[in-house]
């Protein structure tokens, strides 16, 4: 404890020394210079040509929140400010008050916790007494109740001003750049700024007044940054404070307010337009008020000074106005905080998803390593020899001869027995190698047990390989899931823009049409497309979301919006309905089907429709053979593809996962073809993947191109090769997908007969084309259906 008590004060004294050094550096900064200038001009302000409380109030505020040395320096600067007003007893009386307070500041002990309260009380009463005395000496003879009321009023104003100044003074010395100001701080700083500008009343050169120039600049900046309401309010406040003791106060109040209003009205048109509109407004006000005051004074003090303010406004970089707007604008500050909160949530979710992805990837690698280790069979062969020896030789009288004297010879002979079984499927006593048959006294038992052990080994190995295959499938699935999670991370890291300004425009538009709503969420997704979610009371099936809301929001955004193809989401108590509008696709697709089957149940299956994010999927699968079994294989293939793609799987991962499931579940030879197409409805670009499927035909006008498959169907090989082709569609193009029952209708020409048919048949109706192709195939079969046949025709056209 002694050691600790000795060290702590020593370290504290070093810290205090560092703080003092920092403060000395602060005194030489730009902020400290502005601070001392503020103290000087504040002390020069008059109210009603009688009150001068602000210099004393500034000193009290500094003494209350900063150190004593700075307060003393501020006091002397305030005394200098009072001295430069040359107002006789008015200036001298305030100088006396301030000198007295400075002396008290030097006398009070810094360690006294009540020193600030004492200073405020002393300032209040010293100011009260000194003003009463000086007014009695220079204005009235003796004591006057009126003088006492005035002195009391000034002391109250002084105390209130000190409280106001205490909010703005710390900003001069704040090294940490403030990003948020409270409402109280903004109000107090505005009042303080108006008082400081008022102290510049007599700083003039020819027709230019520093007070008017800064006044116009402040009004212009506030109007441009925060709009007409804030500009006008600033103008009223500034005009009232700076000219409260002047007979021209109503005129300046109106000029400041009007110019602030105009600068806010035109701010959306840019800084240059705002500046010009501000100068025009000031010029009009200058000539308008020329009849109320002297013509030359009106033109000179208003127009010329506003011109200088406008030039300064144009020189100041625009980014400074943006910083000011973010600092004082509640709405923008709330938006920034929301964005910051969203980014933090996004970072947390990304981190968690990344951990999940890494865990899944690690699990997949572990499974692959275990698979590789289980493919080695050396240990298993040694185990077979040992089991065979235990069963045959354990109770044999010649075991010592065989396994002690000739152990290596006997072991190789047993391995040869196992090789014969592996080659021939089984072994008899006559097939036992001669080298072993001459020594072994139990050849029949040896062949019997060898066949039994090897059969068990063969069955175990079969199921083990199935288990290895299932683990491989599981490993691939987990790896694909890891990839899906990483894709989610990439999409999450892509910034989604929240459009608060758009939300406001939509709200105004809906309100004008009398459409009720509770809340709006407007965003731009990672494809730079608008998504608008609305919350309102349920409409009891009137479908308002498909009528008035869609047209109004489309008009506001300037793009065609449509209702998302989902039902309204209504909360449990049926008090809130939620629905979403998305940008309409630029292309549309119509699909038609024509099919017939060899048996009662077709072995072909298909699927088509939107799968989200403006994508349209079409898939066709042909199971092996025909009938229920083929139908089962193709149905599973299509179902898996649908689920994987809708879940967000990348198309290669979806196909590999489907293939893995088919390979794993196949007890006998079983497969299914995959003919998959995914069309981007915004860009009109399609991607086609063919796994062992029949050709696909692209009909563009009278031209027909063919997409062929070069791979085996899914379910045969564990590792499947995936190739894709990209097609950029034109308006009116058609895609014709068929199963091999169609192309095999003419085994000599194969797909060429379909190409010729499509070129010759002129129709824009996909249903007619599908029926015509199917009927033509039936005709080629001679009316006898030899295989399942399916024709799937898509027509793509561009929306106007």
CSV table of N, CA and C in Angstrom, one decimal, residues 135 296 379 420 493 495 597 634 640 658 677 681 692 695 707 716 729 748 794 797:
chain,number,residue,atom,x,y,z
A,135,UNK,N,-26.0,54.4,-12.6
A,135,UNK,CA,-27.2,55.1,-13.1
A,135,UNK,C,-27.6,56.2,-12.2
A,296,UNK,N,-29.8,55.5,-50.8
A,296,UNK,CA,-28.4,55.1,-50.8
A,296,UNK,C,-28.1,54.1,-49.8
A,379,UNK,N,-4.8,-53.5,-44.9
A,379,UNK,CA,-5.1,-54.0,-43.6
A,379,UNK,C,-6.2,-55.0,-43.6
A,420,UNK,N,-7.4,-66.8,-55.8
A,420,UNK,CA,-8.2,-67.7,-56.6
A,420,UNK,C,-9.7,-67.4,-56.4
A,493,UNK,N,-22.6,-8.3,-48.4
A,493,UNK,CA,-21.6,-7.2,-48.4
A,493,UNK,C,-21.9,-6.2,-49.5
A,495,UNK,N,-23.8,-3.3,-50.9
A,495,UNK,CA,-24.6,-2.4,-50.2
A,495,UNK,C,-26.0,-2.2,-50.9
A,597,UNK,N,-47.5,-40.3,-74.0
A,597,UNK,CA,-46.7,-41.3,-73.4
A,597,UNK,C,-46.9,-42.7,-74.0
A,634,UNK,N,-37.3,-39.1,-63.4
A,634,UNK,CA,-37.4,-37.7,-63.9
A,634,UNK,C,-38.1,-36.8,-63.0
A,640,UNK,N,-35.8,-31.8,-57.5
A,640,UNK,CA,-34.5,-31.4,-56.8
A,640,UNK,C,-34.0,-30.1,-57.5
A,658,UNK,N,-28.0,-32.6,-57.6
A,658,UNK,CA,-29.1,-33.5,-58.1
A,658,UNK,C,-28.4,-34.8,-58.6
A,677,UNK,N,-32.8,-24.5,-68.6
A,677,UNK,CA,-32.6,-23.1,-69.2
A,677,UNK,C,-33.0,-22.1,-68.1
A,681,UNK,N,-35.0,-12.1,-67.2
A,681,UNK,CA,-36.1,-11.3,-67.7
A,681,UNK,C,-35.9,-9.8,-67.8
A,692,UNK,N,-26.9,-35.0,-71.1
A,692,UNK,CA,-27.4,-36.2,-71.7
A,692,UNK,C,-28.8,-36.0,-72.4
A,695,UNK,N,-31.5,-32.6,-78.3
A,695,UNK,CA,-31.2,-31.3,-78.7
A,695,UNK,C,-32.3,-30.3,-78.4
A,707,UNK,N,-28.8,-26.6,-80.1
A,707,UNK,CA,-27.9,-26.8,-78.9
A,707,UNK,C,-27.9,-28.3,-78.6
A,716,UNK,N,-25.3,-41.5,-63.6
A,716,UNK,CA,-24.4,-42.6,-64.1
A,716,UNK,C,-23.0,-42.4,-63.5
A,729,UNK,N,-31.5,-13.3,-76.6
A,729,UNK,CA,-32.7,-13.4,-77.4
A,729,UNK,C,-33.1,-12.1,-78.0
A,748,UNK,N,-32.8,-41.8,-89.0
A,748,UNK,CA,-31.8,-41.5,-90.1
A,748,UNK,C,-31.4,-40.0,-90.0
A,794,UNK,N,-41.1,-22.3,-75.6
A,794,UNK,CA,-41.1,-21.0,-74.9
A,794,UNK,C,-41.1,-19.9,-76.0
A,797,UNK,N,-40.7,-12.4,-75.6
A,797,UNK,CA,-40.9,-11.1,-76.3
A,797,UNK,C,-40.6,-9.9,-75.3
